[in-house]
mmCIF file of C-alpha atoms and ligand atoms in Angstrom:
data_model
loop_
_atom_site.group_PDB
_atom_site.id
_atom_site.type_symbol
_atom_site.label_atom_id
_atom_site.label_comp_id
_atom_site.label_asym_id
_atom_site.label_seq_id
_atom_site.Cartn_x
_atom_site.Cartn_y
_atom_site.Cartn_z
ATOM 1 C CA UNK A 280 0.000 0.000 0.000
ATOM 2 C CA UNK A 281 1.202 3.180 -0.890
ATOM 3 C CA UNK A 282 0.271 6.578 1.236
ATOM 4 C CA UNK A 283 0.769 10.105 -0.305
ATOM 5 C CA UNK A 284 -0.303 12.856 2.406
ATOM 6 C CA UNK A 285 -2.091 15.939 1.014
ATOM 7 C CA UNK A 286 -1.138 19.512 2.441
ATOM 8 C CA UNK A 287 -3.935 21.583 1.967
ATOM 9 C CA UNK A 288 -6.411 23.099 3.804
ATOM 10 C CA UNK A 289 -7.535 20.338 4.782
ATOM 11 C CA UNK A 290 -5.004 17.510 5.644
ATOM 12 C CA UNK A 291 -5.462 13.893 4.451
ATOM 13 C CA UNK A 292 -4.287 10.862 2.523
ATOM 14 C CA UNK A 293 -4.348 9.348 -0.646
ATOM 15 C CA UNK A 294 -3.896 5.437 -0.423
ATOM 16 C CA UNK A 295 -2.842 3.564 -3.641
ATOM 17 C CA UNK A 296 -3.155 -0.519 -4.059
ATOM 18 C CA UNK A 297 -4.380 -3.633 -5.190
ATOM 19 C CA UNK A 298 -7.949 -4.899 -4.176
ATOM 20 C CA UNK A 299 -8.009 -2.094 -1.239
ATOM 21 C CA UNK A 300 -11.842 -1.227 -2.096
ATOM 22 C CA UNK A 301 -13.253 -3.523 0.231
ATOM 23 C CA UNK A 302 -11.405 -1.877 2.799
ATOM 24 C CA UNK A 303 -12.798 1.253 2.812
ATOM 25 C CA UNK A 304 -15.073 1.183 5.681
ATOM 26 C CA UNK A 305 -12.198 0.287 7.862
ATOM 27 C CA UNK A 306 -10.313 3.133 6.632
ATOM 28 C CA UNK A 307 -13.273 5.663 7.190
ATOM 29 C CA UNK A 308 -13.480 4.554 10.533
ATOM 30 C CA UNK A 309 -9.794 5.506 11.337
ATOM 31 C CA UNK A 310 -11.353 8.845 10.312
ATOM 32 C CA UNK A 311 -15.193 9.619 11.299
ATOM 33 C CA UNK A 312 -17.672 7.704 14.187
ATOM 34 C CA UNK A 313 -20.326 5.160 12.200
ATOM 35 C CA UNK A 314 -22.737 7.497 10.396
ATOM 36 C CA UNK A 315 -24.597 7.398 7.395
ATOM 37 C CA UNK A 316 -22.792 7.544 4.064
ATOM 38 C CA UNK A 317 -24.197 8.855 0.517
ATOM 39 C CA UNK A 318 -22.659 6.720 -1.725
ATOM 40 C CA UNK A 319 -22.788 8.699 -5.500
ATOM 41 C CA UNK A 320 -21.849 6.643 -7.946
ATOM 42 C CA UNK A 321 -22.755 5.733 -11.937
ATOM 43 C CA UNK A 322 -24.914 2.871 -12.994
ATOM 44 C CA UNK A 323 -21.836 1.292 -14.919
ATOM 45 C CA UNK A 324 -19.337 1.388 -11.649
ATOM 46 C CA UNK A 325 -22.449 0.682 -9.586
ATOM 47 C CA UNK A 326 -23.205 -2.685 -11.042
ATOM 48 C CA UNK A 327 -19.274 -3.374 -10.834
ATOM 49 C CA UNK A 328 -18.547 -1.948 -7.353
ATOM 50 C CA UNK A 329 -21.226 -0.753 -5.507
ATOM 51 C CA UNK A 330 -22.055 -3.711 -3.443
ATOM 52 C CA UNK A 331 -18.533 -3.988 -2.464
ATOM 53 C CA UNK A 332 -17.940 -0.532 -1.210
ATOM 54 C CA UNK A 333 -21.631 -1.145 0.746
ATOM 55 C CA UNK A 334 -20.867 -3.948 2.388
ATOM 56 C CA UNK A 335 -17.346 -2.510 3.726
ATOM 57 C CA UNK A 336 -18.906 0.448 4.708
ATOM 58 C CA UNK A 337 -21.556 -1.881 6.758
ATOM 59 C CA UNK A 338 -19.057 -4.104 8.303
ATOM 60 C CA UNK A 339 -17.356 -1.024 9.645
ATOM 61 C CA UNK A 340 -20.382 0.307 11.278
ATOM 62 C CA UNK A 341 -21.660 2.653 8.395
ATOM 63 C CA UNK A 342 -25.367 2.906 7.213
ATOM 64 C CA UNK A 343 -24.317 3.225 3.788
ATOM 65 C CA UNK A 344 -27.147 3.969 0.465
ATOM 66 C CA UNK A 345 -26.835 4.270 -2.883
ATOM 67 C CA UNK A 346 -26.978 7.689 -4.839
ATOM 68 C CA UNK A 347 -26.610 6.175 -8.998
ATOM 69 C CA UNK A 348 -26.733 8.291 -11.651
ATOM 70 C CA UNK A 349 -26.302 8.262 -15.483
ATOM 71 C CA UNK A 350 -23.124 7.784 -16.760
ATOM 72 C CA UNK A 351 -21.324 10.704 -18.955
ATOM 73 C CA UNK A 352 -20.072 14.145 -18.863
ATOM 74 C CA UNK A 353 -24.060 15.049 -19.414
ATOM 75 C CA UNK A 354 -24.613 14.202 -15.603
ATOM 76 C CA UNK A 355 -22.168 16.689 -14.003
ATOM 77 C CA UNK A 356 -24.749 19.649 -14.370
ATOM 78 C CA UNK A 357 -26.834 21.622 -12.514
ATOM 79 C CA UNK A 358 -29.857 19.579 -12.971
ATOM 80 C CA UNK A 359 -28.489 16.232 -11.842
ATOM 81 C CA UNK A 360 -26.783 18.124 -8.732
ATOM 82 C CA UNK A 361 -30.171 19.055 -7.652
ATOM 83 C CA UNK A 362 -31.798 15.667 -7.815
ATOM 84 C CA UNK A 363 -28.463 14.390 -5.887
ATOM 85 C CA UNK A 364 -29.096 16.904 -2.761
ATOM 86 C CA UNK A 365 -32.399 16.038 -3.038
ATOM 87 C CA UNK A 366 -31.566 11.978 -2.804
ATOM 88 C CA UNK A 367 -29.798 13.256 0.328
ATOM 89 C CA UNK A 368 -32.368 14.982 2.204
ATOM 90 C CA UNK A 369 -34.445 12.250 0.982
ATOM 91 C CA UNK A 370 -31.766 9.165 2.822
ATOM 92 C CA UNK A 371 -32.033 11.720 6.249
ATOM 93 C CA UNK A 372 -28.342 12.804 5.595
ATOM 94 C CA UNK A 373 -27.095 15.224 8.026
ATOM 95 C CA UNK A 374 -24.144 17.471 7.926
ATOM 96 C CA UNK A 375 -22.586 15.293 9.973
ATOM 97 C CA UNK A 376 -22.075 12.288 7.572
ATOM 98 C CA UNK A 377 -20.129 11.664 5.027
ATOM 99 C CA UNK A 378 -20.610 11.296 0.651
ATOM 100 C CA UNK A 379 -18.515 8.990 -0.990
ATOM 101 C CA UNK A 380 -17.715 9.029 -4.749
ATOM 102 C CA UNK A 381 -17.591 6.210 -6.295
ATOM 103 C CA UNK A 382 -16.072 6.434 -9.882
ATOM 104 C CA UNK A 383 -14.379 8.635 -12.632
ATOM 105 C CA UNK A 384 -13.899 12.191 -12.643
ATOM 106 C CA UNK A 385 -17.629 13.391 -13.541
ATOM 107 C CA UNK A 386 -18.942 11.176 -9.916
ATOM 108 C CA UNK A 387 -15.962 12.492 -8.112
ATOM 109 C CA UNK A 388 -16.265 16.473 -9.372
ATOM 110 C CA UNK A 389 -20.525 16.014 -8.967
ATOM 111 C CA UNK A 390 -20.356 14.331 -5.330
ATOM 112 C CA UNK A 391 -17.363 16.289 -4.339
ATOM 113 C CA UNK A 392 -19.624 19.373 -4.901
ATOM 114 C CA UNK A 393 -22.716 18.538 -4.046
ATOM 115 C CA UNK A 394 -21.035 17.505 -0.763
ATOM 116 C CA UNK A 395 -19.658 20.975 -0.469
ATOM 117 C CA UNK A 396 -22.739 23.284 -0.835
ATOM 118 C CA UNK A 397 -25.235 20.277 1.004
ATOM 119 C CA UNK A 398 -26.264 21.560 3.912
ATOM 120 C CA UNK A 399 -23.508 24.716 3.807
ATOM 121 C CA UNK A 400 -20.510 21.858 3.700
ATOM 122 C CA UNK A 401 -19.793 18.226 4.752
ATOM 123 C CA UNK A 402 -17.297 15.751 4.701
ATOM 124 C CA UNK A 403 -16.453 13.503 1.662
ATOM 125 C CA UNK A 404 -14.192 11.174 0.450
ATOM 126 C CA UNK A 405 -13.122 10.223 -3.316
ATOM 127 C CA UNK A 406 -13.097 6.650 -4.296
ATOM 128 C CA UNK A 407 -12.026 7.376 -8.291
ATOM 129 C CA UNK A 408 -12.348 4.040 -10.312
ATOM 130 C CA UNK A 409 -10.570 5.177 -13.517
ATOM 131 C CA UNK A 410 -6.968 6.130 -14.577
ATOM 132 C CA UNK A 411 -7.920 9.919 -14.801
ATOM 133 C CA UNK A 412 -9.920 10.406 -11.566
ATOM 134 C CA UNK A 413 -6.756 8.808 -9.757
ATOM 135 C CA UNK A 414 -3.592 10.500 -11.136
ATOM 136 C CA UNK A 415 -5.656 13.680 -11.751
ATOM 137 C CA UNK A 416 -9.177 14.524 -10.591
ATOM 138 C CA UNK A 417 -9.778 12.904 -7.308
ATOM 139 C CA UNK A 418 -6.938 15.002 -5.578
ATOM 140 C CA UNK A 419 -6.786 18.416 -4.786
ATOM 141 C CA UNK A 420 -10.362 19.900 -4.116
ATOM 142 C CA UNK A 421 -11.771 21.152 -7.643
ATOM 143 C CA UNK A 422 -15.371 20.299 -7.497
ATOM 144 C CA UNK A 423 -18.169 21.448 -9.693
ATOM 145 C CA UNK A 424 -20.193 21.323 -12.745
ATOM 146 C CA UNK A 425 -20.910 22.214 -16.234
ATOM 147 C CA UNK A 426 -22.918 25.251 -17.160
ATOM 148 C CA UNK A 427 -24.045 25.401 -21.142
ATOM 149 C CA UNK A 428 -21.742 28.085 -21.682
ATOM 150 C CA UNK A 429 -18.967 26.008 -20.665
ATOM 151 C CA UNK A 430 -16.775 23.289 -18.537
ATOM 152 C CA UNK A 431 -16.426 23.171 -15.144
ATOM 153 C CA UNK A 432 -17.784 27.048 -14.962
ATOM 154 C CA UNK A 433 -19.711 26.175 -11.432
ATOM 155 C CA UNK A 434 -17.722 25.362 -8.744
ATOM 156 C CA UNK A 435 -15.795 25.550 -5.254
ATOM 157 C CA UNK A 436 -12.706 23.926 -3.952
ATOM 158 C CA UNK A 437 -13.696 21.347 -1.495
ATOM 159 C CA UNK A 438 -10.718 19.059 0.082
ATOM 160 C CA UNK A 439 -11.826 15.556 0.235
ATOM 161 C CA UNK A 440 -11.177 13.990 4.020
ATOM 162 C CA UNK A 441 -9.307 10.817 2.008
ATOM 163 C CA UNK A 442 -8.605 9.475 -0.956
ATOM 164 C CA UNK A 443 -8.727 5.457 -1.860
ATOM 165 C CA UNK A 444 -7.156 4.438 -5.062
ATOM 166 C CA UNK A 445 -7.610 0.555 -5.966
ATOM 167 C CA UNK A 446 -6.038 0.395 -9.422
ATOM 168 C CA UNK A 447 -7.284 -3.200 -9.799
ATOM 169 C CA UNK A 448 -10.048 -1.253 -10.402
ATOM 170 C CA UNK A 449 -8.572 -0.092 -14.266
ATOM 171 C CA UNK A 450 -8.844 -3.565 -15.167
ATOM 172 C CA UNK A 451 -12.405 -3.117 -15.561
ATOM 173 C CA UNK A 452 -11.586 0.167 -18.254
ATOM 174 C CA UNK A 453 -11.925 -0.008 -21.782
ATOM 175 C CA UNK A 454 -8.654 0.691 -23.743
ATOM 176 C CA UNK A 455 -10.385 4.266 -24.632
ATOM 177 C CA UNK A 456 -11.635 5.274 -20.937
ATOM 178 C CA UNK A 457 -7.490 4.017 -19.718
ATOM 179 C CA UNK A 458 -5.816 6.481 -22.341
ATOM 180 C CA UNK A 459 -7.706 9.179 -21.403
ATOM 181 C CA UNK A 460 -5.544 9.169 -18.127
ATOM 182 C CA UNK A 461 -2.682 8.460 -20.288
ATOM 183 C CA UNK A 462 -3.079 11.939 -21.424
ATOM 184 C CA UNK A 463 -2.982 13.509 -18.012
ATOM 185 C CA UNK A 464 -0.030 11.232 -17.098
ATOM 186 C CA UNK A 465 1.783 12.630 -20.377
ATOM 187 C CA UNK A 466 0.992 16.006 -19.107
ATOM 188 C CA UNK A 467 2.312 15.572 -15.342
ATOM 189 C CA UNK A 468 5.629 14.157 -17.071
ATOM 190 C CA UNK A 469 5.589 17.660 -19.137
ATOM 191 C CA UNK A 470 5.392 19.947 -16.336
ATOM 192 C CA UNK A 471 7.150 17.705 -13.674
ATOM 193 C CA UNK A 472 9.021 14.894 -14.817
ATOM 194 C CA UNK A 473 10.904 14.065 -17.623
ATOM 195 C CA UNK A 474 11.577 10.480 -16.528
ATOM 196 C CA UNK A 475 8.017 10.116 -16.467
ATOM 197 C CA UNK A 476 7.251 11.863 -19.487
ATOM 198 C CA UNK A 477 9.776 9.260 -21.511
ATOM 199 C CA UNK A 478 8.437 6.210 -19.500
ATOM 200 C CA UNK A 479 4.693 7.145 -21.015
ATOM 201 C CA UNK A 480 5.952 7.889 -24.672
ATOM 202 C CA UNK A 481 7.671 4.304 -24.290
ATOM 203 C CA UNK A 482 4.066 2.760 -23.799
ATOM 204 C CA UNK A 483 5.473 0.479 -21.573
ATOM 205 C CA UNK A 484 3.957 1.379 -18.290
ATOM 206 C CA UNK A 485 1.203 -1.135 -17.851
ATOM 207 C CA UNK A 486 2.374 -3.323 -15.189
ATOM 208 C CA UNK A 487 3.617 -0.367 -13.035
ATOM 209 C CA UNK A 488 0.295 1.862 -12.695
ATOM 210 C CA UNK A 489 0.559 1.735 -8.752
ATOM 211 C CA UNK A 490 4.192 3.751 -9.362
ATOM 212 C CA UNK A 491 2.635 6.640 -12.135
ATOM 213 C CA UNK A 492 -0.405 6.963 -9.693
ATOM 214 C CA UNK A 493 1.711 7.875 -6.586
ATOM 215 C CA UNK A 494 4.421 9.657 -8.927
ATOM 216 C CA UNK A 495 1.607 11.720 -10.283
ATOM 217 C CA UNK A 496 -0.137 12.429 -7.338
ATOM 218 C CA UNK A 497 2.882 12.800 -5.639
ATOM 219 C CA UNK A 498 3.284 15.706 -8.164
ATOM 220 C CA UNK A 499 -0.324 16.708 -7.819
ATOM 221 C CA UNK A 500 0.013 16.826 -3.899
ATOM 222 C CA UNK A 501 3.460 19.377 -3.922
ATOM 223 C CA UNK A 502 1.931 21.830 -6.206
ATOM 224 C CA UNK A 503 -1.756 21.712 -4.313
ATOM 225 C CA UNK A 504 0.496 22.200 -1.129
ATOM 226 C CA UNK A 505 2.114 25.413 -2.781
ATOM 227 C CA UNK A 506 -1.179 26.744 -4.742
ATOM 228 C CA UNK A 507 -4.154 25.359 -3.940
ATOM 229 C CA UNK A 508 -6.307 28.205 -4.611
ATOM 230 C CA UNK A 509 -5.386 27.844 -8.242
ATOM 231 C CA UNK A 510 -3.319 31.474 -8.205
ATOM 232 C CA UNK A 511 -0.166 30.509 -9.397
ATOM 233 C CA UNK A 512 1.542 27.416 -9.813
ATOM 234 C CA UNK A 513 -1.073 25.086 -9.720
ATOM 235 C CA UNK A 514 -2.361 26.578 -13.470
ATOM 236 C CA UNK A 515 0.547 24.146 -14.734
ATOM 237 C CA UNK A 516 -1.754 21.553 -14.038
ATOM 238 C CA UNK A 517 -4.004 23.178 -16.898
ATOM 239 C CA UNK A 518 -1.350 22.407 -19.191
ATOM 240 C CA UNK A 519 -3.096 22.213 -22.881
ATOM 241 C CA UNK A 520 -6.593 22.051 -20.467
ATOM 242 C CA UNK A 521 -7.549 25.839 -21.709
ATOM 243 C CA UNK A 522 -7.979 24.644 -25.346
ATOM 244 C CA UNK A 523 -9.629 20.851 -24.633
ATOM 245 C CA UNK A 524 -12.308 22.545 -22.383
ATOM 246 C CA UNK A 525 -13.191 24.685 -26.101
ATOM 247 C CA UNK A 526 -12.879 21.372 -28.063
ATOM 248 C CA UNK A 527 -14.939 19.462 -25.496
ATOM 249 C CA UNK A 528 -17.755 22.250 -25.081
ATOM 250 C CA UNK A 529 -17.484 22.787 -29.162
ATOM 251 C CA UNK A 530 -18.224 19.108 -29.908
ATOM 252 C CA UNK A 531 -20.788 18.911 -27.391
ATOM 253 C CA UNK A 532 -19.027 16.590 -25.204
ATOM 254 C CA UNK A 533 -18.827 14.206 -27.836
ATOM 255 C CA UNK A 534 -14.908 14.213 -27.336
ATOM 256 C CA UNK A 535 -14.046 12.984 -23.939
ATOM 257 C CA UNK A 536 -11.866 14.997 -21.897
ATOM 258 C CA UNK A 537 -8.905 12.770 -21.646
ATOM 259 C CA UNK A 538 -8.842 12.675 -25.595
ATOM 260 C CA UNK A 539 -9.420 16.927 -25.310
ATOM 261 C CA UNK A 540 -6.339 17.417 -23.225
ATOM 262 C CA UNK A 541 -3.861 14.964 -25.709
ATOM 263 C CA UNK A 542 -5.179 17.465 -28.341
ATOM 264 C CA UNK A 543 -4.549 20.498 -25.809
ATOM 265 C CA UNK A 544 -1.089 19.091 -25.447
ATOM 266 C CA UNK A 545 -0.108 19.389 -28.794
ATOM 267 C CA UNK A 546 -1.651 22.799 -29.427
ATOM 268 C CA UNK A 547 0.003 24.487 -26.413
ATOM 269 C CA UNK A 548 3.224 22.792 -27.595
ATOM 270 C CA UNK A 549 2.480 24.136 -30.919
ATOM 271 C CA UNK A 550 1.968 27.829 -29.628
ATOM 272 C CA UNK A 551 4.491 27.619 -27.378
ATOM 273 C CA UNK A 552 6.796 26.539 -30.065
ATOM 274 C CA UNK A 553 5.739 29.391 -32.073
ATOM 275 C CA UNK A 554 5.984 31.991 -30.027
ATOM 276 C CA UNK A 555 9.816 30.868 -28.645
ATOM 277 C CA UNK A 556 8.698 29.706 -25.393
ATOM 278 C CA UNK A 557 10.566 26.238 -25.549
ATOM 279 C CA UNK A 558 12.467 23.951 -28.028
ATOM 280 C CA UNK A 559 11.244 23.142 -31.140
ATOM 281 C CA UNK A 560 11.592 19.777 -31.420
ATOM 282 C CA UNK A 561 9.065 19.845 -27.593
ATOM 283 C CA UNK A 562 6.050 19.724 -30.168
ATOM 284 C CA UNK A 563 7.427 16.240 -31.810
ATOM 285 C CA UNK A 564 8.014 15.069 -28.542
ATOM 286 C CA UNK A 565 4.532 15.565 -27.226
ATOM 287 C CA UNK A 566 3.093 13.686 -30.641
ATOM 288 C CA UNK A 567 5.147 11.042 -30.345
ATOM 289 C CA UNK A 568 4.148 10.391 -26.192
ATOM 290 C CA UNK A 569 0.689 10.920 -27.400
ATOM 291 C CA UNK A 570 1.198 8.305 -30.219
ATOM 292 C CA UNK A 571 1.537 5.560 -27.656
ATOM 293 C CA UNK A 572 -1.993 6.069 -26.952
ATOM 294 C CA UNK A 573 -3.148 4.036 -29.633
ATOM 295 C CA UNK A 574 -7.020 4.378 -29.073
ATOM 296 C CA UNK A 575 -6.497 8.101 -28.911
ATOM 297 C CA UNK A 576 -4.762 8.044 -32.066
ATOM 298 C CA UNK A 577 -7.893 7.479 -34.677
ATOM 299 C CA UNK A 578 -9.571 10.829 -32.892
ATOM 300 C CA UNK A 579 -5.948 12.767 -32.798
ATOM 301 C CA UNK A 580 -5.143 12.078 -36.678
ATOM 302 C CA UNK A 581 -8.200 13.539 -37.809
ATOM 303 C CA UNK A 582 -7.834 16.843 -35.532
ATOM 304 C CA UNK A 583 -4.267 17.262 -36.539
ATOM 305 C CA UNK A 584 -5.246 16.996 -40.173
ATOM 306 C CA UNK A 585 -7.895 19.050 -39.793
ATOM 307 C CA UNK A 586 -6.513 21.711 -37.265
ATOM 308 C CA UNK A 587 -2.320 21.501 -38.158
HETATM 309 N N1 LIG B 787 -6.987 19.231 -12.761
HETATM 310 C C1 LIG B 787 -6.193 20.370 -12.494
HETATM 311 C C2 LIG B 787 -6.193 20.762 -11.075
HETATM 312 O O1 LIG B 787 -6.673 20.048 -10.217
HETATM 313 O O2 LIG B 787 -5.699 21.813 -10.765
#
């Protein structure tokens, strides 16, 4: 088991393994007194993992009950928030309990926020079953939602109280969904890492995804410590993000966000390039990592011939 600490405002840790979901409950309890728990999850990671995060949560001495909701970047609106609080007030959830997100990056952003405004603030904790949510979303306290007039445009920082990474959990990811954290991972090598950035581009990181999780959050967790109001150096962690939130808003979502930043990538490379701001040959580099993503590569061709 691996433990990163987090140094914000509010203190806690991020646990990385192997088959650790089942003890959640037991690592809640280290935390907070038995109390009810608003589990927010999808219907996909539901069918997959729900019962098992229930049932530790139970043995532990939670009352634990199930928040699902659709699948898809089309769920982390205003809309869906409301019928979330609403689920809450509904289970008798009080300010004292806890909301537990169960999933990728649009559970863990929803639940992380609807925990923050429900009831003025409460606690919550991010369980993030996908690549992206692990190295990337599920740390550092960005919660919120979509607005039609753009990504992410709603929102507060909201620490979570702990963070429980079981990257047996990527086994259940289709190719697609796993690059999409590739993308991020490329990113943190970018900014961070250049050991990282040419273990990526080799492609050959599969059987070490408990190391680039704690490398990246370890990354993740220094800058948050610095910045985490988002006034300085934590903007490197929007590294090519300012031009896949436009494609991602443009194509109506249809392009995923993962596949949005590998395209972001390239474009800030290709400005920066342009306007002297780093090497030239920084703009191959970042095609070539991004060409290791094989399922991202179909999407990527057509927007470089199209856009380069
Ligand atoms: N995903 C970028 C950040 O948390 O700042």
């Amino acid at each position: 088991l691996k433990r990163i600490f987090i140094k914000a405002s509010n203190e806690y840790e991020v646990l990385i393994g192997k088959g650790i979901l089942d003890n959640v409950g037991e690592y809640l309890a280290k935390l907070k007194k038995p109390c009810r728990a608003a589990v927010v999850t999808d219907e996909n990671v539901n069918k997959l993992y729900g019962v098992r995060v229930i049932n530790s949560l139970e043995s532990a001495g939670f009352s634990p009950f199930s928040v699902v909701i659709a699948p898809g970047e089309s769920s982390k609106c205003l809309s869906v928030c409301e019928a979330v609080l609403d689920m809450f007030a509904r289970g008798d959830l009080t300010g004292s309990d806890i909301v537990v997100a169960l999933g990728g990056g649009v559970v863990g952003d929803l639940a992380g926020f609807c925990a923050a405004i429900y009831r003025r603030g409460m606690d919550f904790i991010q369980i993030p079953t996908t690549f992206l949510a692990a190295i990337d979303s599920s740390v550092g306290g960005k919660t919120g939602v979509d607005l039609a007039s753009g990504k992410n445009l709603a929102g507060v920082f909201h620490q979570p109280r702990l963070v429980v990474c079981d990257t047996e959990t990527f086994n259940t990811l289709s190719p697609d969904i796993f690059s999409e954290g590739t993308a991020e991972a490329i990113k943190y090598g970018l900014i961070a890492d250049e050991a990282l950035f040419e273990k990526i581009s080799s492609g050959n990181f599969l059987s070490e995804t408990d190391e680039i999780v704690s490398r990246c959050v370890d990354i993740k967790g220094g800058i948050v410590s610095r910045d985490e109001f988002d006034k300085g150096e934590r903007r490197l962690l929007n590294l090519g993000h300012t031009f896949a939130h436009a494609i991602e808003n443009l194509s109506e979502y249809k392009i995923s966000h993962g596949a949005a930043v590998g395209m972001g990538l390239v474009l800030a490379a290709q400005t920066a390039v342009r306007k002297g701001l780093c090497e030239e040959n920084l703009l191959d580099k970042t095609k070539e990592a991004l060409k290791t993503i094989l399922y991202l590569l179909a999407r990527l061709i057509h927007f470089l011939k199209c856009f380069l």
